[in-house]
Coordinates of C-alpha atoms and ligand atoms in Angstrom, one line a residue:
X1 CA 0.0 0.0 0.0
X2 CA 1.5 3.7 -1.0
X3 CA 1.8 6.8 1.3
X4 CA -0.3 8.2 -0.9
X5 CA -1.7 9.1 -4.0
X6 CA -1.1 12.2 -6.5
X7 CA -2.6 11.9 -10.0
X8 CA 0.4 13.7 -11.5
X9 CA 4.2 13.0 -10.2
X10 CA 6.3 15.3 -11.9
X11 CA 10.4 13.4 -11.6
X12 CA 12.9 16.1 -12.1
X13 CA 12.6 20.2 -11.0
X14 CA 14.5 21.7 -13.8
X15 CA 13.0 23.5 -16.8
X16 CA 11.1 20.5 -18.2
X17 CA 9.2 19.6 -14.7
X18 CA 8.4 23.1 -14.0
X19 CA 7.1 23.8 -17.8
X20 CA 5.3 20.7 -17.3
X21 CA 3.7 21.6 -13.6
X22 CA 2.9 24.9 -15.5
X23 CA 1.0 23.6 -18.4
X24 CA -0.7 21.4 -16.9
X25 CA -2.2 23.8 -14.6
X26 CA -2.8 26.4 -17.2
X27 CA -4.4 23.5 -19.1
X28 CA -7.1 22.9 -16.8
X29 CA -6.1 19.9 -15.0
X30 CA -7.7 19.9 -11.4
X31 CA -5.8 16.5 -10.4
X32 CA -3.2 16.5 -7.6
X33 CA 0.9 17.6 -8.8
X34 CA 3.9 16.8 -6.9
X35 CA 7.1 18.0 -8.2
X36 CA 9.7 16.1 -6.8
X37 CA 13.7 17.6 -7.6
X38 CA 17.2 16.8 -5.6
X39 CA 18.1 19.8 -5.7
X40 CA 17.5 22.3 -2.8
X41 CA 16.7 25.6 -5.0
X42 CA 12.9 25.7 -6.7
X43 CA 13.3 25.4 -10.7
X44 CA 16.0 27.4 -11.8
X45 CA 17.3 28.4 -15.1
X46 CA 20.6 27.3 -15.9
X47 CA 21.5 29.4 -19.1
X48 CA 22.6 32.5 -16.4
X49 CA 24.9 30.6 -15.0
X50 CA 27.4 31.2 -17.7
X51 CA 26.1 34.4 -17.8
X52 CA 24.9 37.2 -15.8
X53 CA 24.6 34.9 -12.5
X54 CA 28.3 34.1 -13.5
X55 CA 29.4 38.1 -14.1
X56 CA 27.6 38.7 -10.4
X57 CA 25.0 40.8 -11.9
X58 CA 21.8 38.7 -11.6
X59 CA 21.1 36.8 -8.1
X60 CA 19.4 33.7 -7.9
X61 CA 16.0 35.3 -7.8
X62 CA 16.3 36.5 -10.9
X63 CA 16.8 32.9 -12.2
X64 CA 13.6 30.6 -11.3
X65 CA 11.4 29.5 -13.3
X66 CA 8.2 30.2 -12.1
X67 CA 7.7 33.0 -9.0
X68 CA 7.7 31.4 -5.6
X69 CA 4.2 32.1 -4.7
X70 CA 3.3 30.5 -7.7
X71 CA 3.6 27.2 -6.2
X72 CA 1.0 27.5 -3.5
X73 CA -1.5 29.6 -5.8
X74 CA -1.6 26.8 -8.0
X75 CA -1.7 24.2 -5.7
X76 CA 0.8 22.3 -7.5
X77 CA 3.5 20.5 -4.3
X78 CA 6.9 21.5 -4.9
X79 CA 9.3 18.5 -2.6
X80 CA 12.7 20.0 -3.4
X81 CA 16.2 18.3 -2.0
X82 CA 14.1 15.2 -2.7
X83 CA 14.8 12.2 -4.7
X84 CA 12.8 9.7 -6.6
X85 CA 14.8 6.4 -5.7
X86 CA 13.0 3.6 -7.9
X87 CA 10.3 3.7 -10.0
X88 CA 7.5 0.4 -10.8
X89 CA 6.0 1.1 -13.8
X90 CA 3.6 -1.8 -13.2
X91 CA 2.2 -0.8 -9.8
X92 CA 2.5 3.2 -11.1
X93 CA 4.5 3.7 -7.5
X94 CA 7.5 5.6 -7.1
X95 CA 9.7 5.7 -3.5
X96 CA 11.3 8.9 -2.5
X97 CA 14.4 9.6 -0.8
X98 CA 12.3 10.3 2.2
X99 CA 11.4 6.8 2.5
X100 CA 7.5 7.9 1.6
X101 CA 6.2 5.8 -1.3
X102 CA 3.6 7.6 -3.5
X103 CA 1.0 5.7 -6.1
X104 CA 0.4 7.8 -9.6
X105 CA -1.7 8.3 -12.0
X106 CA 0.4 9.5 -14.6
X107 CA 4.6 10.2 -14.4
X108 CA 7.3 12.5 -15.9
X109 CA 11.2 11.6 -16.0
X110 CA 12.6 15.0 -16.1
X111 CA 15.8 13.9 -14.8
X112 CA 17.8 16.1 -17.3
X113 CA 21.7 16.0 -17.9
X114 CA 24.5 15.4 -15.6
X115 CA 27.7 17.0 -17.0
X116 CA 30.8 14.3 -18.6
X117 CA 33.9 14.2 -16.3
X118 CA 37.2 13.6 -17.7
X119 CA 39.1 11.4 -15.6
X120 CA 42.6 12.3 -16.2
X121 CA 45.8 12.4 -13.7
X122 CA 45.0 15.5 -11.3
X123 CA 41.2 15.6 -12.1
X124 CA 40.9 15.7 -7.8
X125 CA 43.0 18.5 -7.7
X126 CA 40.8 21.6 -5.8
X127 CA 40.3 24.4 -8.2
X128 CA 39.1 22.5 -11.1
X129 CA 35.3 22.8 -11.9
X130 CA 32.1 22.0 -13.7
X131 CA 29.1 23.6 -14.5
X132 CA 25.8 22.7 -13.8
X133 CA 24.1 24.0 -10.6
X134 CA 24.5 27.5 -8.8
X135 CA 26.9 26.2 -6.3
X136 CA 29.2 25.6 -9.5
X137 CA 29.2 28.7 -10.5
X138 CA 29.3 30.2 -7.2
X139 CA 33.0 28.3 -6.9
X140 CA 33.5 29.1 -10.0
X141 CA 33.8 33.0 -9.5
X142 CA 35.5 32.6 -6.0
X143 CA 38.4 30.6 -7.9
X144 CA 38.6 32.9 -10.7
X145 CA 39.1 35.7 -8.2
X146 CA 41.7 34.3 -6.5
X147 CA 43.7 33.3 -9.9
X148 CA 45.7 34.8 -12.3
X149 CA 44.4 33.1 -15.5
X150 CA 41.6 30.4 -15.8
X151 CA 41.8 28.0 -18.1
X152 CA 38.7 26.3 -19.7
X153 CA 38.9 22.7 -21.5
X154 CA 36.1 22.7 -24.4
X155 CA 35.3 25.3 -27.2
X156 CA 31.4 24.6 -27.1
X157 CA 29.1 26.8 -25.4
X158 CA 30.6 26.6 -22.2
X159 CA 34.0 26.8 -22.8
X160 CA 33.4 30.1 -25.2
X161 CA 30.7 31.6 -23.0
X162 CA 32.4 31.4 -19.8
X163 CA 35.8 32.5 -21.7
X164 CA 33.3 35.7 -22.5
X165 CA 32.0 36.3 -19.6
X166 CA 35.3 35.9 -17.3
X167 CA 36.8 38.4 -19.7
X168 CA 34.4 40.8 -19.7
X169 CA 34.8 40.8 -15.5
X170 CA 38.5 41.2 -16.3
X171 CA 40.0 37.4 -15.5
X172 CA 42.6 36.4 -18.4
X173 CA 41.3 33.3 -19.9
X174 CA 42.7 30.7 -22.2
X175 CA 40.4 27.9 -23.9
X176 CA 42.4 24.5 -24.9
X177 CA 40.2 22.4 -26.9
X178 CA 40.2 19.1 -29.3
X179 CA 38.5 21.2 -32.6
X180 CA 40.3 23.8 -34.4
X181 CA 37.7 26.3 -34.3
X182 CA 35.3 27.2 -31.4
X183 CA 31.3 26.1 -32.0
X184 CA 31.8 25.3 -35.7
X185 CA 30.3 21.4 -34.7
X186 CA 27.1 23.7 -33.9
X187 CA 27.1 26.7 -36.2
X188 CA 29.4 25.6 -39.1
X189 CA 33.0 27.1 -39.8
X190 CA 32.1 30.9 -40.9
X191 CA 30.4 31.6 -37.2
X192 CA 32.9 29.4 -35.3
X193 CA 35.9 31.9 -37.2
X194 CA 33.6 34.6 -36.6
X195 CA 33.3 33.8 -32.3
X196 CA 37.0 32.4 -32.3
X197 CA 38.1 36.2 -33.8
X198 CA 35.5 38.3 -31.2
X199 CA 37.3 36.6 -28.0
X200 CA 40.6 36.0 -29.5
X201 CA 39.9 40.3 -30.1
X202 CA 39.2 40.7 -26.2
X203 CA 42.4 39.1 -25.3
X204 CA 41.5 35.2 -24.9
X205 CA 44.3 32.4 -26.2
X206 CA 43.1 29.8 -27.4
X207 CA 44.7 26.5 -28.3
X208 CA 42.6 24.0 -30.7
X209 CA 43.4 20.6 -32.6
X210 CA 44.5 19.8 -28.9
X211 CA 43.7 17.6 -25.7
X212 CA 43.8 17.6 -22.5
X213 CA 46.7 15.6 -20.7
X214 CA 46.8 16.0 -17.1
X215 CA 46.5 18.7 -14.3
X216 CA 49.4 19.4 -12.2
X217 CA 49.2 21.1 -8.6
X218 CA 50.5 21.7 -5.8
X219 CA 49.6 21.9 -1.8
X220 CA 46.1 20.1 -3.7
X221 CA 45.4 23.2 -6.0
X222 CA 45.7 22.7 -9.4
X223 CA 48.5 25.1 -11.0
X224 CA 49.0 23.8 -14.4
X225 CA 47.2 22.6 -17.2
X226 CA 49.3 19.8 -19.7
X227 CA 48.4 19.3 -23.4
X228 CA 48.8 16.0 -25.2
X229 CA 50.7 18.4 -28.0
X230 CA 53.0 19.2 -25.1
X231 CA 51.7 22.7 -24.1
X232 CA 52.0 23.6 -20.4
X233 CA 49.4 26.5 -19.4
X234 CA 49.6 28.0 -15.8
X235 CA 46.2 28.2 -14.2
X236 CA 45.0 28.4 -10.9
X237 CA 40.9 27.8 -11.8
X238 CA 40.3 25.3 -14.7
X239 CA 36.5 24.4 -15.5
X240 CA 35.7 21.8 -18.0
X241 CA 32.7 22.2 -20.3
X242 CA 33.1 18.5 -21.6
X243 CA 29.4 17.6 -22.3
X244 CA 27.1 16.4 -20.4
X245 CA 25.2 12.5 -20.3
X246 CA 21.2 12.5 -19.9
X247 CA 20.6 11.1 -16.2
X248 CA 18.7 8.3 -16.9
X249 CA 19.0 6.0 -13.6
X250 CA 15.8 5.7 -12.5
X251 CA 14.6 5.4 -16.0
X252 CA 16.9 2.3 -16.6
X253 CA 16.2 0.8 -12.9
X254 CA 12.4 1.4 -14.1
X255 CA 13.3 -1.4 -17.0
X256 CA 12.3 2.0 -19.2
X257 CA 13.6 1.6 -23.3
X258 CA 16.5 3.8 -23.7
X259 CA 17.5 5.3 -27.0
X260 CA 20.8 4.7 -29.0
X261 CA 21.8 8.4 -27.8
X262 CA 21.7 7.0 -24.4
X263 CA 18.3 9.1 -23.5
X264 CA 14.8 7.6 -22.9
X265 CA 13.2 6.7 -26.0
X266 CA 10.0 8.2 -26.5
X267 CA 7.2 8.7 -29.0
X268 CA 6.6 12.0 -31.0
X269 CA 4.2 12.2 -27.8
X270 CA 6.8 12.2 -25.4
X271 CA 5.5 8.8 -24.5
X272 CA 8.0 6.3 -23.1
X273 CA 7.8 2.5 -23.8
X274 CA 5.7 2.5 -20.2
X275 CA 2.3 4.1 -21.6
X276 CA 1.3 6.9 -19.2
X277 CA 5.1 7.4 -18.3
X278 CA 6.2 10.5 -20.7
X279 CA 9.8 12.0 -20.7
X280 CA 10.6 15.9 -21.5
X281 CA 13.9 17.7 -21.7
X282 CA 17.7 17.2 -21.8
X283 CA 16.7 13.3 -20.7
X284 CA 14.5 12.7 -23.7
X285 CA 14.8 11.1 -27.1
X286 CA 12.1 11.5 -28.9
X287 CA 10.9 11.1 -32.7
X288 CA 10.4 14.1 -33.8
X289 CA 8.8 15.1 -36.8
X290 CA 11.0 18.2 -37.9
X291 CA 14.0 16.2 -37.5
X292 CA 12.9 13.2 -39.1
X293 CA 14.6 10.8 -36.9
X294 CA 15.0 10.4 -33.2
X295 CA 16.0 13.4 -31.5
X296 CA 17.8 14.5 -28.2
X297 CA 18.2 18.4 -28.1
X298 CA 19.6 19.9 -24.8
X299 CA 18.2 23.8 -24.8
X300 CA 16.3 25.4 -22.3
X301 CA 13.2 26.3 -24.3
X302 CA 13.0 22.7 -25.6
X303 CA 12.9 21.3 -22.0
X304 CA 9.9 24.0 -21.4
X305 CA 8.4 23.2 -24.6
X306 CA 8.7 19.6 -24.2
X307 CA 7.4 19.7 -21.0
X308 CA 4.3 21.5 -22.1
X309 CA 3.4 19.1 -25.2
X310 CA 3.7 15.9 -22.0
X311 CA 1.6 17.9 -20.0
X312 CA -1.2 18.1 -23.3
X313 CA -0.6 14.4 -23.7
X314 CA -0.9 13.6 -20.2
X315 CA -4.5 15.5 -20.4
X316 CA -5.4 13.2 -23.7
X317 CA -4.8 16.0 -26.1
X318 CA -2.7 13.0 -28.6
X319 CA -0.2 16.1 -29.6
X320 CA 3.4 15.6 -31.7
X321 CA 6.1 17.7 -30.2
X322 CA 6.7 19.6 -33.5
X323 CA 7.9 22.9 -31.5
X324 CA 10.9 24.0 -33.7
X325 CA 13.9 24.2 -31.3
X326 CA 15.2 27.4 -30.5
X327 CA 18.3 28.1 -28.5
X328 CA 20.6 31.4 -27.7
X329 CA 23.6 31.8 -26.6
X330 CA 25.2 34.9 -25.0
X331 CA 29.1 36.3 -25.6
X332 CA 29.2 38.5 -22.7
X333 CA 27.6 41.8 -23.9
X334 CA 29.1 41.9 -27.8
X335 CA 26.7 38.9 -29.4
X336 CA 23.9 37.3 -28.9
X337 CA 23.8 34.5 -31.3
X338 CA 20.2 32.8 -31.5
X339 CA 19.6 29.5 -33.5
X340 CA 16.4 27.7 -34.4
X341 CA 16.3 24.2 -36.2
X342 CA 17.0 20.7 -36.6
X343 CA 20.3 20.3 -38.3
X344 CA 23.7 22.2 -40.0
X345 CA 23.8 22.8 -43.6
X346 CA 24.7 24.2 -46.3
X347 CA 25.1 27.9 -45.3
X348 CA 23.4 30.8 -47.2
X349 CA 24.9 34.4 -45.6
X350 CA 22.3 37.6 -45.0
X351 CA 24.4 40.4 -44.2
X352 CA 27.7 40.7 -43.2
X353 CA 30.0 38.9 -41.2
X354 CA 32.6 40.5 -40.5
X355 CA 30.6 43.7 -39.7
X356 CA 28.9 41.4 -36.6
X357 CA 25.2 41.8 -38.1
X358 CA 23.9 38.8 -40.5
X359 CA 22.0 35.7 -40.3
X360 CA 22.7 32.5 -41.3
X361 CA 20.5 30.2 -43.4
X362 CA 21.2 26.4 -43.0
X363 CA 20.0 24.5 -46.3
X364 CA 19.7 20.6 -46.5
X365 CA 19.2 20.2 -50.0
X366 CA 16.8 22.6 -50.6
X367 CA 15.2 22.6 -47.4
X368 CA 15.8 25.2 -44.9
X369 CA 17.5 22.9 -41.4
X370 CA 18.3 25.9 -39.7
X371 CA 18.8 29.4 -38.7
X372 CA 21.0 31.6 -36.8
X373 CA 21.0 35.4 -36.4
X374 CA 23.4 37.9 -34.6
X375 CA 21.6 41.5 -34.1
X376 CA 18.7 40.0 -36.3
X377 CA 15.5 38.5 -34.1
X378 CA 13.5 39.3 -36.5
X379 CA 15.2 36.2 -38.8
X380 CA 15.1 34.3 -36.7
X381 CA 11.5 34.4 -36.8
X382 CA 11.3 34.0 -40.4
X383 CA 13.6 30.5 -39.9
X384 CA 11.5 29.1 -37.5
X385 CA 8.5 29.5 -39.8
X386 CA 10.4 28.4 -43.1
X387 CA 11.5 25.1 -41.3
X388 CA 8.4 24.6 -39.7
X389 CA 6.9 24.7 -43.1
X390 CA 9.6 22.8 -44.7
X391 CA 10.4 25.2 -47.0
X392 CA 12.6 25.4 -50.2
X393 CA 13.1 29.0 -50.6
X394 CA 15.4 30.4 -53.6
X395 CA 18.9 30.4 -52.3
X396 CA 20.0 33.8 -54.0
X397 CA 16.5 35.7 -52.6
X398 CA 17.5 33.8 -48.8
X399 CA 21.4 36.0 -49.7
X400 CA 19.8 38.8 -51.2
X401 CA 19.5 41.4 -47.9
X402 CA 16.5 43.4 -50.9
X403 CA 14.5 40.7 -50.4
X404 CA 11.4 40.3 -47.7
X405 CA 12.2 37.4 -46.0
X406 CA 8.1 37.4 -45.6
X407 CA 7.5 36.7 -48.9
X408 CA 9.5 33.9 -48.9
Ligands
FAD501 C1 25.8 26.6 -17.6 C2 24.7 26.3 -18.5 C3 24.4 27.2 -19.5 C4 23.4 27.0 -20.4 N1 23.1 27.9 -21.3 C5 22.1 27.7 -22.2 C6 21.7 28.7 -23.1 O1 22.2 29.8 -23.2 N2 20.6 28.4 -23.9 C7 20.0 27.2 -23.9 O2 19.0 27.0 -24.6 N3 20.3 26.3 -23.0 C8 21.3 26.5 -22.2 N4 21.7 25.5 -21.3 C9 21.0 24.2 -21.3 C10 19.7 24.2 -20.5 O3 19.9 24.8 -19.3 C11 19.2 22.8 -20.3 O4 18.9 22.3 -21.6 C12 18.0 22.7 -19.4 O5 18.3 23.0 -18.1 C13 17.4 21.3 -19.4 O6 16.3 21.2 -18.5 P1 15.8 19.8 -17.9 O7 14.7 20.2 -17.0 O8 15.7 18.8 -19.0 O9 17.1 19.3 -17.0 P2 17.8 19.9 -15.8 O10 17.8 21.4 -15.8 O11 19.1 19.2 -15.7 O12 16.9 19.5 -14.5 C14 16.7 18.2 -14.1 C15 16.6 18.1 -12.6 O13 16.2 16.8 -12.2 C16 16.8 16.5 -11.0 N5 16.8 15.0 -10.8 C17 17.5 14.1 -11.5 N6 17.2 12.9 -11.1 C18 16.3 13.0 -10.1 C19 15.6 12.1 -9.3 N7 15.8 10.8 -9.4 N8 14.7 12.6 -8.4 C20 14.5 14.0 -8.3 N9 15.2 14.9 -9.0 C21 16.0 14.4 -9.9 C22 18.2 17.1 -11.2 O14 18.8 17.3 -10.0 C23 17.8 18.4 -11.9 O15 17.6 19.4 -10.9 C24 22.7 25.7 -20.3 C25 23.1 24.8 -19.4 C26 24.1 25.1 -18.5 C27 24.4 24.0 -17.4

């Protein structure tokens, strides 16, 4: 016999749990919530703390998800620093971390990401970091104080967004990473020159077509970073931004399919292989239509989208997650690149590069994939509806900065 009964048990408290608890709610259900998340802050958003949480100018506050009187008004119950241990799908019960076992109608696994660790020689030396929770970045900025250069392993987002921001607060940064240019696996060579010139500009080194050896330190603090290709690089705070790995252990203890990218493998419904059990976020791996295939996609408005089409499905609505994925990333306060779509391709230029203002059409084929604007929102709404629609626009009108991108 359960504790107790809720009709909806919500398994995760990031952006996907609270956009679910949110929908649900705004979508009339009148069935009992509990939110259950292991971590002791209410539903945050990560994205600031690369960002303005990172540069001390935005508190934590500023940073949830949903206001806290929300919770109450709503009467949707928020368990945070709470875990959900095991999951049986076949008695639809789930036991917490506080021992309490609670019988559900209907479940979501928003367990999200955790990030990948390198294991290398050193990796326990203090004063090398991750990113993924508050605390993180908290440590993050008290290292970086108290060193004379930080040095950050990865050119993805992290690695160029934290090299940014750091900057911009007047740290001396150096990036050592295995591609030769920064972002180009996301946004293609002419963007990834294009970021790799703007911090290269604002003083950061980096060192590509390298990898990480080992750490040195000493007295237990890391003091040196050692390349593969042999180069030494003095640092006193290192932070990896090496990935991260969808959380997916109480999917798999659950005897839950698991996709091939190693998330949960849902239906275009968000539906896992357990019917009534959906799965939304950085944890999910889902058909989608856009893409054509299965899909895992880890950006904030996708884990808030995603949870809002479970929360439809979970109220019978039978929707496909066909929200075109949208993500933006911030370069202190000189860019804001913004990307929508489902793929890299062949890349048609609006505008000009070099001058910092353009937009980027990624073409499949015909088909527009994707779209990525610097200065330019308004494109970016124009690519979300041309890939939506699956469009095959002329390539020289896409280039041609005379034409209206609304007539396309
Ligand atoms: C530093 C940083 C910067 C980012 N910047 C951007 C950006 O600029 N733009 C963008 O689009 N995206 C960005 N992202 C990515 C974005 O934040 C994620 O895609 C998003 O947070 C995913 O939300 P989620 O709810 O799926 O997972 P998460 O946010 O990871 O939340 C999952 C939660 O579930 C909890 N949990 C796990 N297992 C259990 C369990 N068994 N019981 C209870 N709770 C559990 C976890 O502790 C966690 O709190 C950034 C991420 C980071 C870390």
């Amino acid at each position: 016999m359960a504790d107790r009964e809720v009709d909806f048990l919500l398994i995760g408290g990031g952006a996907a749990g609270a956009g679910c608890a949110k929908a649900l709610r705004e979508e009339g259900a009148d069935g009992s919530i509990l939110l259950v998340g292991r971590e002791a802050d209410p539903p945050y958003e990560r994205p600031p703390l690369s960002k303005e949480y990172l540069a001390g100018k935005a508190d934590r506050d500023a940073a949830t998800i949903v206001d806290a009187g929300w919770w109450e008004e709503n009467d949707v119950e928020l368990a945070t620093r709470v875990s959900v241990m095991k999951l049986d799908p076949e008695a639809r019960t789930a036991k917490l971390s506080t021992k309490e076992e609670v019988a559900f109608g209907k479940a979501l696994l928003a367990t999200g990401a955790n990030v990948r660790r390198l294991r290398v020689d050193g990796s326990d030396l203090d004063g090398i970091h991750y990113l993924r929770a508050f605390g993180n970045a908290d440590a993050i900025r008290e290292d970086a104080g108290a060193s004379e250069r930080v040095v950050l392993i990865g050119g993805s987002y992290i690695g160029c967004e934290l090299a940014a921001t750091l900057t911009a607060i007047g740290h001396q940064c150096s990036i050592l990473m295995l591609e030769d240019v920064t972002l180009a696996h996301h946004f293609g060579d002419e963007v990834g020159h294009w970021i790799m010139g703007n911090l290269r500009d604002r003083g950061v080194e980096i060192h590509g077509g390298d990898e990480l050896d080992r750490f040195e330190g000493a007295d237990g603090h890391v003091t040196r970073v050692v390349s593969k290709g042999g180069l030494e690089l003095a640092a006193g705070c290192v932070v990896l931004g090496t990935g991260v790995v969808p959380d997916v252990m109480v999917a798999r203890q659950a005897g839950i399919e698991l996709g091939e990218g190693g998330g949960i493998a849902c239906s275009s419904r968000l539906e896992t292989s357990v019917p009534g059990i959906y799965a939304a976020g950085d944890v999910a791996e889902f058909e989608s239509p856009l893409h054509g295939r299965r899909a895992k996609v880890e950006h904030f408005e996708v884990a808030v989208a995603h949870g809002r089409t479970a929360a439809l499905n979970m109220l019978g609505r039978d929707v496909a997650h066909e929200v075109v994925p949208y993500f933006w990333s911030d370069l202190a306060d000189w860019a804001t690149i913004e990307y929508v779509g489902v793929g890299l391709g062949e890349p048609v230029i609006r505008g000009s590069i070099d001058e910092g203002s353009f937009s980027v059409f990624y073409l499949d084929g015909d088909r527009v994939v994707g779209g990525l604007a610097v200065s330019r929102s308004g494109d970016i709404e124009h690519a979300t509806r041309l890939i939506s629609g699956r469009a095959t626009p002329d390539r020289a009108a896409l280039a041609d900065e005379s034409t209206d991108l609304a007539s396309l």
